[in-house]
Tab-separated table of C-alpha atoms in Angstrom:
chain	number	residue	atom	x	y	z
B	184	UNK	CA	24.085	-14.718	-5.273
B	185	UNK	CA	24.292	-13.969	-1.568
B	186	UNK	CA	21.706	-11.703	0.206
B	187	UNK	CA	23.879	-8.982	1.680
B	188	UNK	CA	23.677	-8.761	5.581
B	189	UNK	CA	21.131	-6.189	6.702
B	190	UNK	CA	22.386	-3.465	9.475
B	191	UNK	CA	19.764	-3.476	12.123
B	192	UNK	CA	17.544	-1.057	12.779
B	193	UNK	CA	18.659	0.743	8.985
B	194	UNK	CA	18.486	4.259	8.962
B	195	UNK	CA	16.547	4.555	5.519
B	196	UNK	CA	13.989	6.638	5.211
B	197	UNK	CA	10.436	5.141	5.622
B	198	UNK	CA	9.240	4.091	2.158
B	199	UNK	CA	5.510	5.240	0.887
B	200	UNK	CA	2.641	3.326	2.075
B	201	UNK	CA	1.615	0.575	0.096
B	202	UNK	CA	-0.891	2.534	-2.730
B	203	UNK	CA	-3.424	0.646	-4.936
B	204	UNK	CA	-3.781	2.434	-8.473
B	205	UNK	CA	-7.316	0.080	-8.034
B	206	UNK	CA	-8.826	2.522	-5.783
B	207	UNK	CA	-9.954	5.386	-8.295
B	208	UNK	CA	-14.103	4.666	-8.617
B	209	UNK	CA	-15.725	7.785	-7.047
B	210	UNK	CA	-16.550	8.681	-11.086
B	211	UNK	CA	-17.535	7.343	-13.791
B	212	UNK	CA	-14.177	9.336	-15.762
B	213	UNK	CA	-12.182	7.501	-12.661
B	214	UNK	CA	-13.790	4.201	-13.571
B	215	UNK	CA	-13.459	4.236	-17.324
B	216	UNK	CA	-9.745	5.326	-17.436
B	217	UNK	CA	-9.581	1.904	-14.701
B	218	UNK	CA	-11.299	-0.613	-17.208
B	219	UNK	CA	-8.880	1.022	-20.061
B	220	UNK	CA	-5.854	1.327	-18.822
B	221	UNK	CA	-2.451	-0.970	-20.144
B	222	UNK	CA	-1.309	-3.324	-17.181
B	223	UNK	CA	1.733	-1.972	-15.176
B	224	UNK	CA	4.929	-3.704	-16.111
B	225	UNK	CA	7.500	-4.576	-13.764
B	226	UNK	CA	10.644	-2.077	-14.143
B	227	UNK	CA	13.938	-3.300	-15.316
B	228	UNK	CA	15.907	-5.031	-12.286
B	229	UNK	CA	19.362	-3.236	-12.164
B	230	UNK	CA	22.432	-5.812	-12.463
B	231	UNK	CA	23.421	-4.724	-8.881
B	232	UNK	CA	21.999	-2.575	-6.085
B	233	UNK	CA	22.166	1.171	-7.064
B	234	UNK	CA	24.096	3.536	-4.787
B	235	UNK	CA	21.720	6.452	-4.116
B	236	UNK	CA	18.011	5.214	-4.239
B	237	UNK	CA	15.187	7.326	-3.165
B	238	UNK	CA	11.335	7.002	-2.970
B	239	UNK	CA	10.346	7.836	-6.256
B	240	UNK	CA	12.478	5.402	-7.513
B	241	UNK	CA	10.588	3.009	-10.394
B	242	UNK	CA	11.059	-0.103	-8.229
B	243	UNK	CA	10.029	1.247	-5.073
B	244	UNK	CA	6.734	2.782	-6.493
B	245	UNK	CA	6.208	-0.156	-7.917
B	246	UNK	CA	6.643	-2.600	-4.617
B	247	UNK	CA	4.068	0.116	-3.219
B	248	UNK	CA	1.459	-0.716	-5.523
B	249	UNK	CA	1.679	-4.812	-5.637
B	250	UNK	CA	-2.168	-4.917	-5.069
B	251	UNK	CA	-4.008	-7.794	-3.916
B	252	UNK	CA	-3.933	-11.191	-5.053
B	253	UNK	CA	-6.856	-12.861	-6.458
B	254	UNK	CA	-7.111	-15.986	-4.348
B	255	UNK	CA	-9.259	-19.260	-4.978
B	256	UNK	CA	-12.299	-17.677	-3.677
B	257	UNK	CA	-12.086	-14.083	-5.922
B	258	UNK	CA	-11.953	-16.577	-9.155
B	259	UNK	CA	-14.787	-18.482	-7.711
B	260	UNK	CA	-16.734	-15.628	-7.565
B	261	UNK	CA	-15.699	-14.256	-10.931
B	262	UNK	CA	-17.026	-17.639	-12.393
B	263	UNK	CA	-20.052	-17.347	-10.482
B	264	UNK	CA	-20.876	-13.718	-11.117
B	265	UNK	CA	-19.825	-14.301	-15.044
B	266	UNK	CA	-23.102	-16.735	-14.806
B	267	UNK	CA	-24.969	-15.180	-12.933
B	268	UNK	CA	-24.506	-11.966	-15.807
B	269	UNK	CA	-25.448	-13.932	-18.388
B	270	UNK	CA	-28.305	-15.830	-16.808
B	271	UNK	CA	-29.240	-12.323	-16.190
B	272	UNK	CA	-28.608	-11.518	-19.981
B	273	UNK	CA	-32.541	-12.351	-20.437
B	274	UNK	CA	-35.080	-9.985	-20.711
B	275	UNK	CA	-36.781	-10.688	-17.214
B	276	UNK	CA	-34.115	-11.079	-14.392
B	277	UNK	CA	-34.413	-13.814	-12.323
B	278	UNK	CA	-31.376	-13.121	-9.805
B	279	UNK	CA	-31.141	-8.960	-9.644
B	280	UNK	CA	-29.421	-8.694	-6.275
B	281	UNK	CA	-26.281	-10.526	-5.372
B	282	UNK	CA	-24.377	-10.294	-1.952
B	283	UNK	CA	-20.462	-10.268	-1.750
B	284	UNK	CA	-19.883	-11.846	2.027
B	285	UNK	CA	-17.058	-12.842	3.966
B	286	UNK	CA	-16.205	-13.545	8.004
B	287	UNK	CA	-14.406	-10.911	8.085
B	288	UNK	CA	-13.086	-7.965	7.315
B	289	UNK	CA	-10.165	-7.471	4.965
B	290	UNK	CA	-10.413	-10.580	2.719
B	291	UNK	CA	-10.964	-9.219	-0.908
B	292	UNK	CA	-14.550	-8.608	-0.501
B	293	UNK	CA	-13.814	-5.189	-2.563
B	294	UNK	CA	-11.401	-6.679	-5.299
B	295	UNK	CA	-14.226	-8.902	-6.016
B	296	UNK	CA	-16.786	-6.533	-6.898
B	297	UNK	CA	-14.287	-4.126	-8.543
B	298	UNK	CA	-13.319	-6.957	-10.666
B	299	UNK	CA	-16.732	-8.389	-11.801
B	300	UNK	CA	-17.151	-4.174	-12.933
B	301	UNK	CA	-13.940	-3.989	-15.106
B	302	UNK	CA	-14.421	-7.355	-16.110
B	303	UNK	CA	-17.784	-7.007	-17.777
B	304	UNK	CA	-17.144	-3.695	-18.774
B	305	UNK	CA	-14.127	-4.514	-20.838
B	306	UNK	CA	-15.495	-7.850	-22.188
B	307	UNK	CA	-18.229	-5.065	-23.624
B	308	UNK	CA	-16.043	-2.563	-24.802
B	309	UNK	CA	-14.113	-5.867	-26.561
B	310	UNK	CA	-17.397	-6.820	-28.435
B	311	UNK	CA	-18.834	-3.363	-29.142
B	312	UNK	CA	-15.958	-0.518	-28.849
B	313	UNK	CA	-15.775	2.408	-26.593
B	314	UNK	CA	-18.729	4.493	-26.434
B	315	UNK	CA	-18.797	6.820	-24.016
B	316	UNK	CA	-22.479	7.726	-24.139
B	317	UNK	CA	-22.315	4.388	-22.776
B	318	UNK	CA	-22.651	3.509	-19.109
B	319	UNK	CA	-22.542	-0.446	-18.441
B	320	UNK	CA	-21.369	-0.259	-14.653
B	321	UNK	CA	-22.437	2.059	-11.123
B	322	UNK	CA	-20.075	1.884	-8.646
B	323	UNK	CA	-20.869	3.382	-5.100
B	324	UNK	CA	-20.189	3.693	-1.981
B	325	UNK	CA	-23.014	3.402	0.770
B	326	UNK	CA	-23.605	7.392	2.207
B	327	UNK	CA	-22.058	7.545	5.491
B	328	UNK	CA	-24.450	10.304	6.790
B	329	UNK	CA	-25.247	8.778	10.514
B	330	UNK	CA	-28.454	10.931	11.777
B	331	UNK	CA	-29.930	11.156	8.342
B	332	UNK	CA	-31.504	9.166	5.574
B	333	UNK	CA	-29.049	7.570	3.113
B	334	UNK	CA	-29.361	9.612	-0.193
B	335	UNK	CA	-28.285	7.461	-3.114
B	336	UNK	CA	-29.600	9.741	-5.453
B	337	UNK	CA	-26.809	11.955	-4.323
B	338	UNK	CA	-24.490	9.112	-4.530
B	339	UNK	CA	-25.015	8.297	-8.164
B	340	UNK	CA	-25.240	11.934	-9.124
B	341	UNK	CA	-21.548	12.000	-7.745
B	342	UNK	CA	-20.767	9.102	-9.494
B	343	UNK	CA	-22.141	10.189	-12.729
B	344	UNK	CA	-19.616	13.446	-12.526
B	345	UNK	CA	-22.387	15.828	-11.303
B	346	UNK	CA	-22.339	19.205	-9.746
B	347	UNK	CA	-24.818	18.507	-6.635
B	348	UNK	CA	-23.879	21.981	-4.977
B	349	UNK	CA	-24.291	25.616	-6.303
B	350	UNK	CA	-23.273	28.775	-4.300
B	351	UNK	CA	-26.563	30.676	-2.811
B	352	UNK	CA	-26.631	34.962	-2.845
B	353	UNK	CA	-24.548	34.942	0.151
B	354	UNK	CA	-21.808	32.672	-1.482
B	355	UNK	CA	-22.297	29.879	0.514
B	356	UNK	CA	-22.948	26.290	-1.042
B	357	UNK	CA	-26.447	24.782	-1.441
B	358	UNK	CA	-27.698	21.308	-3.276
B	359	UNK	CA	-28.647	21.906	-6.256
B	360	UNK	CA	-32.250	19.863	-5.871
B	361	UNK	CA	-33.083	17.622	-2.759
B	362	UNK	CA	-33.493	14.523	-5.119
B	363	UNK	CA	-31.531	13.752	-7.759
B	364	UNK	CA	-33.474	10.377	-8.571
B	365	UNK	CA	-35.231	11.145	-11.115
B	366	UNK	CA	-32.675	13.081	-13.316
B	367	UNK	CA	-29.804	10.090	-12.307
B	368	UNK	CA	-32.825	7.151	-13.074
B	369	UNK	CA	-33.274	9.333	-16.766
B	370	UNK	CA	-29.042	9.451	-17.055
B	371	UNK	CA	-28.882	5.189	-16.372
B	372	UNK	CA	-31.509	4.200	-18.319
B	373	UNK	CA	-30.400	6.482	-21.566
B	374	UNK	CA	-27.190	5.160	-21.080
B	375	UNK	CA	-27.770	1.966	-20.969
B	376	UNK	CA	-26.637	0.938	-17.619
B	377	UNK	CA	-27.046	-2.809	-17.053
B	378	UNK	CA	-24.591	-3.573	-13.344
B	379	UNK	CA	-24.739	-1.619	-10.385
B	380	UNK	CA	-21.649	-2.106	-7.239
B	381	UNK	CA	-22.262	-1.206	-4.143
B	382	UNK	CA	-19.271	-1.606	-1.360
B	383	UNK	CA	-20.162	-1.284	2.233
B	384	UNK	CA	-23.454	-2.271	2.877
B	385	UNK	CA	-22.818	-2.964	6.243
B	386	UNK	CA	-22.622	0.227	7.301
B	387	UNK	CA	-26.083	1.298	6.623
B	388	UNK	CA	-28.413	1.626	9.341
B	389	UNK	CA	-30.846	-0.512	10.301
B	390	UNK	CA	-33.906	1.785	9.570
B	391	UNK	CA	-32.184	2.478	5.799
B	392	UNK	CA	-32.634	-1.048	4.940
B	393	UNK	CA	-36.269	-1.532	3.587
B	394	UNK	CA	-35.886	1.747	1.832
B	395	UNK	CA	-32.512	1.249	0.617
B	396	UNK	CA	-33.982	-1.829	-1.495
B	397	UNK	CA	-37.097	-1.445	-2.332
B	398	UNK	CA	-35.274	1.640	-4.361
B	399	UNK	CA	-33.175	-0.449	-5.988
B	400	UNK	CA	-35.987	-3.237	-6.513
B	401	UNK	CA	-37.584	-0.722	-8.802
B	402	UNK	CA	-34.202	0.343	-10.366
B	403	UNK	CA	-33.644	-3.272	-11.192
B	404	UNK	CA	-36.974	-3.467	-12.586
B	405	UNK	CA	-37.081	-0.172	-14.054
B	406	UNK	CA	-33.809	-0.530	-15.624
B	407	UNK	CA	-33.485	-4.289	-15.799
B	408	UNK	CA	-30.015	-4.058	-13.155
B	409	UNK	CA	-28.123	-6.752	-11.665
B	410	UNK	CA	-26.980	-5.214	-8.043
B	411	UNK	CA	-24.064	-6.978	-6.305
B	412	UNK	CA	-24.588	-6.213	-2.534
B	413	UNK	CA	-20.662	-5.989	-1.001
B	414	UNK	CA	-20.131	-6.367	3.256
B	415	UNK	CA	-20.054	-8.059	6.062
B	416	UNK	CA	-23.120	-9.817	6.733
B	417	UNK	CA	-24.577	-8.703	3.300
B	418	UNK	CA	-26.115	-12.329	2.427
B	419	UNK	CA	-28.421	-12.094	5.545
B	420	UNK	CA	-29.181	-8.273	5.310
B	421	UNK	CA	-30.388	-9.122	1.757
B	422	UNK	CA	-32.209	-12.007	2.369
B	423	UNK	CA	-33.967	-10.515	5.255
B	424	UNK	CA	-35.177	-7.043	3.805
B	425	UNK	CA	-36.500	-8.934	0.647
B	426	UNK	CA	-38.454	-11.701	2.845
B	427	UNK	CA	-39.579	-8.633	5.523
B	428	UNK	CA	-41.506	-6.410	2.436
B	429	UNK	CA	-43.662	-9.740	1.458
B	430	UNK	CA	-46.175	-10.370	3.569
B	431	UNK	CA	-46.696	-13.704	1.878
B	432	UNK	CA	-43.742	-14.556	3.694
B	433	UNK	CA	-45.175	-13.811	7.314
B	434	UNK	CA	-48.056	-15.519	7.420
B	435	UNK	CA	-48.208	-18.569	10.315
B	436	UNK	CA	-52.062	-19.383	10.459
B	437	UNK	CA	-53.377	-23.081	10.069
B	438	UNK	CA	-54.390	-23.223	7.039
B	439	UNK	CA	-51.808	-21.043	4.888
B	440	UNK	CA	-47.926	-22.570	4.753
B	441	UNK	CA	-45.126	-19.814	4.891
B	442	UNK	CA	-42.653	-19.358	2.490
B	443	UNK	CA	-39.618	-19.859	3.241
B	444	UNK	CA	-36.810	-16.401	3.068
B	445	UNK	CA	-36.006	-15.604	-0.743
B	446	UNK	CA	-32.785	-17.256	-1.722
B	447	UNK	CA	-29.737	-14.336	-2.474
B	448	UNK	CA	-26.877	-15.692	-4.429
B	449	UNK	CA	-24.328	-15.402	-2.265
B	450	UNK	CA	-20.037	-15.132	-3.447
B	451	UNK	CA	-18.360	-15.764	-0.538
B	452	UNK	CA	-14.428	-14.073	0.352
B	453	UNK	CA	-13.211	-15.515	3.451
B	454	UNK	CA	-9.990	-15.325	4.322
B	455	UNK	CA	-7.384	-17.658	3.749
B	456	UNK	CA	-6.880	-20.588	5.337
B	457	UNK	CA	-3.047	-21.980	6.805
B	458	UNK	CA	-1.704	-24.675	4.965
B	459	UNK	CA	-2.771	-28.142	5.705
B	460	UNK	CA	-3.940	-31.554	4.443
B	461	UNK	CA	-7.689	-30.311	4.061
B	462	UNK	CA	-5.799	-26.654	2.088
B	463	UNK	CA	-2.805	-27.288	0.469
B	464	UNK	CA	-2.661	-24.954	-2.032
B	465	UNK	CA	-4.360	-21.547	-1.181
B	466	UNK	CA	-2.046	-19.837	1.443
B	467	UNK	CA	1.355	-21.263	-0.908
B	468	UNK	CA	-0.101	-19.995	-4.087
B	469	UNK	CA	-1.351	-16.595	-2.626
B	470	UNK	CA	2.646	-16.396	-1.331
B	471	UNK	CA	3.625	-18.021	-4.656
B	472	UNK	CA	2.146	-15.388	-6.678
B	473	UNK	CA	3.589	-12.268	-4.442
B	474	UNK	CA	6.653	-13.839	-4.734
B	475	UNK	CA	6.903	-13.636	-7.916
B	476	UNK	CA	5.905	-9.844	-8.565
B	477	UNK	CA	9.154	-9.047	-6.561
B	478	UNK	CA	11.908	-6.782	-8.531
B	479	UNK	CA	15.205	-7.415	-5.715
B	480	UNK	CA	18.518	-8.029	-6.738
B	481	UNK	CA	19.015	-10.597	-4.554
B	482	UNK	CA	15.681	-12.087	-3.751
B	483	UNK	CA	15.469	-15.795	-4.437
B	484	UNK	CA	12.841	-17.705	-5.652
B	485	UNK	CA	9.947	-19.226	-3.383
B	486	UNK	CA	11.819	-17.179	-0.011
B	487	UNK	CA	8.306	-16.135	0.896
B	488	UNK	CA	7.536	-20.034	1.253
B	489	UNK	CA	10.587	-20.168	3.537
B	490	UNK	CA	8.229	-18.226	6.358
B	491	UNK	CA	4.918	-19.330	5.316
B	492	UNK	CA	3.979	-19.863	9.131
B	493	UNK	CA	5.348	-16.570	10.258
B	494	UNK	CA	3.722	-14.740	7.819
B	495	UNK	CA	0.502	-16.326	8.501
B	496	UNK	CA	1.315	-15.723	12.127
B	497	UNK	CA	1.734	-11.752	11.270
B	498	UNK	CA	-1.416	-11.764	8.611
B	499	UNK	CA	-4.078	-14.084	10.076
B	500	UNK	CA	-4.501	-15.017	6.755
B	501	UNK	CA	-6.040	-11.762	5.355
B	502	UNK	CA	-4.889	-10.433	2.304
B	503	UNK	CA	-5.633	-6.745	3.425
B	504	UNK	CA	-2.302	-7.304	5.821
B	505	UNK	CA	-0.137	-9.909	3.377
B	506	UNK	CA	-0.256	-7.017	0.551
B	507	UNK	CA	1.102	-4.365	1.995
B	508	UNK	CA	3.381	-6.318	4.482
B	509	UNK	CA	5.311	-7.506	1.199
B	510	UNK	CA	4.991	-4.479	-0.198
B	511	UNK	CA	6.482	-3.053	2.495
B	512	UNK	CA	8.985	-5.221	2.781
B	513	UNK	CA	10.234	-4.732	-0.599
B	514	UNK	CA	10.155	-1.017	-0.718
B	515	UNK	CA	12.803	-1.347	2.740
B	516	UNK	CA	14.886	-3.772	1.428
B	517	UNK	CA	15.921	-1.805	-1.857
B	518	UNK	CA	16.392	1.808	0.222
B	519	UNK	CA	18.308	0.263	2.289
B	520	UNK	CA	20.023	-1.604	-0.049
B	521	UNK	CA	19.540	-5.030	1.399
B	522	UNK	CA	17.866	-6.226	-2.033
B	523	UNK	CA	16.256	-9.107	-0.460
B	524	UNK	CA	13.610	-9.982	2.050
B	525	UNK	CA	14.860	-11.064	5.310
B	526	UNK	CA	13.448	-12.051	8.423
B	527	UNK	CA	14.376	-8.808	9.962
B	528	UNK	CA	13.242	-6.816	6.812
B	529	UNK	CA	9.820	-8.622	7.365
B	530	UNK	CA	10.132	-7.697	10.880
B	531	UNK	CA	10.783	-3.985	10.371
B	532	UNK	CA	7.676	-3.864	7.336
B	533	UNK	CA	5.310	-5.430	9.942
B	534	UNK	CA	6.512	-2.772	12.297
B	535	UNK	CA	5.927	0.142	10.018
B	536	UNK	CA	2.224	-1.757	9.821
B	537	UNK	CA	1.317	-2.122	13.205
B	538	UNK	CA	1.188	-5.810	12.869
B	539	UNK	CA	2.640	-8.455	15.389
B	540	UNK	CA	5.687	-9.208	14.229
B	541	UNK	CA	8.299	-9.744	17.479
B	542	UNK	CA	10.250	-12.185	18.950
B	543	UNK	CA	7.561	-14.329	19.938
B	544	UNK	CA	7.356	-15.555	17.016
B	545	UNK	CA	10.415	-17.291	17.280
B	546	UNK	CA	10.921	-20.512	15.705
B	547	UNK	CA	8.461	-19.914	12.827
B	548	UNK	CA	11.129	-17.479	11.449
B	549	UNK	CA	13.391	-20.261	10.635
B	550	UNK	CA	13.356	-22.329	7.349
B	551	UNK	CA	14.361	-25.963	8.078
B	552	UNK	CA	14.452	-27.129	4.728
B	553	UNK	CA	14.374	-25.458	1.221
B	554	UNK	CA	10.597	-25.420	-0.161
B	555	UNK	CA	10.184	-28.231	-3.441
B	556	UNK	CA	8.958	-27.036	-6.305
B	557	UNK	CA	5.246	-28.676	-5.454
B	558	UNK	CA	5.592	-25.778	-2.777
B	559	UNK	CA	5.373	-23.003	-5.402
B	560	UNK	CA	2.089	-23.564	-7.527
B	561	UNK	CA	0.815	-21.479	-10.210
B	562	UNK	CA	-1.638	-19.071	-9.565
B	563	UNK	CA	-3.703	-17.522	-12.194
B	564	UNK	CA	-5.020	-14.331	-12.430
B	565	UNK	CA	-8.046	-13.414	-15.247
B	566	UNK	CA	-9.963	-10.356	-14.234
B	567	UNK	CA	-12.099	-10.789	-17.516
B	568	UNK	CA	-15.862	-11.749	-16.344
């Protein structure tokens, strides 16, 4: 069937912004109704483009929430970390921190260490059943409080569903206690907690550091934890605060050899790379895979491989921009009827996004040649680690 021709410049409202149902971990009630919950299903494509479509239409609430697509190095890394688990499985730890590092920022960095939670959370609650006295995973955020000390105890206090503030005599709100580590440290070890996540590392400051992990040295001793360390950078911050607190490690006299840094796994998330004899697959399959998520009346097969290079062009090869460019795109083409995605659809999602789309990308918007069906590979998806 024949795309319709899309009217430039549509007058269609501007869809939703792309929305990741992935997002909700602030809890542990957030992150247990994440591991649980069914898979969303595609809606029903209609047999030709409805007449009156709004926003809360099925299909464009579901273009807004296409999520991110686990590339070749986010399996990697959930083979790696699935090891690394079960080497940790032992009584005595031998590899209790992990760093999550990329090159850059928006590559899946996140996704990753979301993933190796729900994955070993659900392959628990598969062996064992849902117990909600039960705790397996910690997922924070590092405390953005620039000026003061990070306070982690508050963080996993939030994360564990606590109150941390009570109103004074004059109404106003007050912490509850200055330190919650000792009551959170009694809550994780009573409930069994066994992985801890912990997503922007990078941001902490430098005088946080040493602090920051010799805390959670004696949490993973304590409590027997395996930490995954998530951020820009992480691998060497890691490395560097575990060498920096052994002073085995500093030592440069005659007659006593240093040691060389401690090693820190490392699961690496760069972004993808363009297409070419040395990477053949992972930009294709990453398009391969969005591609086929779409619900359009009159998309066609494998048309995202039609402008791999412009979209590359537009998305520097970082998931964080392909995503919601597609989704984007999607949402646009079905309010405004088009039903398929179009250079100038792509054009007008980038637009919306802030991302260079224009006419300097000239050439690269047109297809010379259909793609063959070695263009279009499979890619897999398993978020069980």
């Amino acid at each position: 069937m024949t795309a319709q021709t899309r009217a430039p410049r549509s007058p269609a409202a501007r869809p939703a912004a792309p929305l990741s149902p992935r997002d909700a971990t602030s809890t542990v009630h957030a992150w247990n109704a994440l591991v649980r919950e069914d898979p969303a299903s595609p809606p029903p494509l209609p047999a030709a483009p409805p007449r009156d479509v709004t926003e809360d239409d099925p299909r464009v609430r579901y273009h807004a929430r296409l999520g991110l697509v686990e590339t070749t190095d986010i399996r990697k890394g959930l083979l790696t970390a699935r090891r690394l688990l079960r080497l940790n499985g032992e009584r005595r730890h031998p590899c209790p921190h992990i760093a999550i590092d990329s090159d850059c920022r928006g590559t899946g960095k996140r996704t990753l260490l979301h993933h190796i939670g729900l994955g070993f959370q659900g392959r628990l609650e598969q062996l064992h059943g849902i117990d909600d006295t039960v705790i397996p995973v910690v997922c924070l955020n590092t405390p953005p409080d620039p000026g003061a000390p990070a306070d982690w105890s508050a963080a996993m206090a939030t994360f564990l569903g606590w109150d941390l503030y009570r109103c004074n005599t004059e109404g106003q709100l007050v912490p509850r206690m200055k330190d919650f580590t000792g009551p959170a440290l009694h809550m994780l070890r009573t409930s069994r907690t066994r992985l801890c996540l912990i997503d922007g590392i990078d941001r902490l400051p430098t005088e946080d550091l040493q602090p920051t992990f010799d805390l959670f040295d004696y949490l993973a001793d304590e409590l027997g934890l395996t930490v995954f360390w998530s951020g820009i950078g992480s691998s060497d911050i890691l490395r560097e605060a575990r060498t920096a607190r052994i002073p085995a490690l500093r030592r440069t006299g005659q007659n006593t050899a240093a040691l060389r840094p401690r090693a820190a796994p490392t699961l690496w998330v760069n972004r993808l790379p363009p297409r070419s004899a040395e990477h053949p697959d992972e930009w294709v399959s990453a398009l391969a895979t969005l591609d086929g998520k779409l619900v359009l009346v009159h998309h066609t097969p494998n048309t995202l491989l039609k402008y791999q290079k412009a979209l590359y062009r537009i998305t520097d090869g970082l998931m964080e921009h392909l995503a919601p460019l597609i989704g984007m795109a999607a949402q646009l083409a079905i309010l405004d009827h088009t039903e398929a995605l179009t250079p100038d659809v792509l054009r007008d999602a980038a637009a919306y996004l802030d991302l260079p789309a224009g006419d300097d990308l000239g050439s690269l918007w047109v297809s010379d040649r259909e793609p063959e069906a070695t263009d279009a590979p499979t890619a897999t998806t398993d978020r069980t680690v």
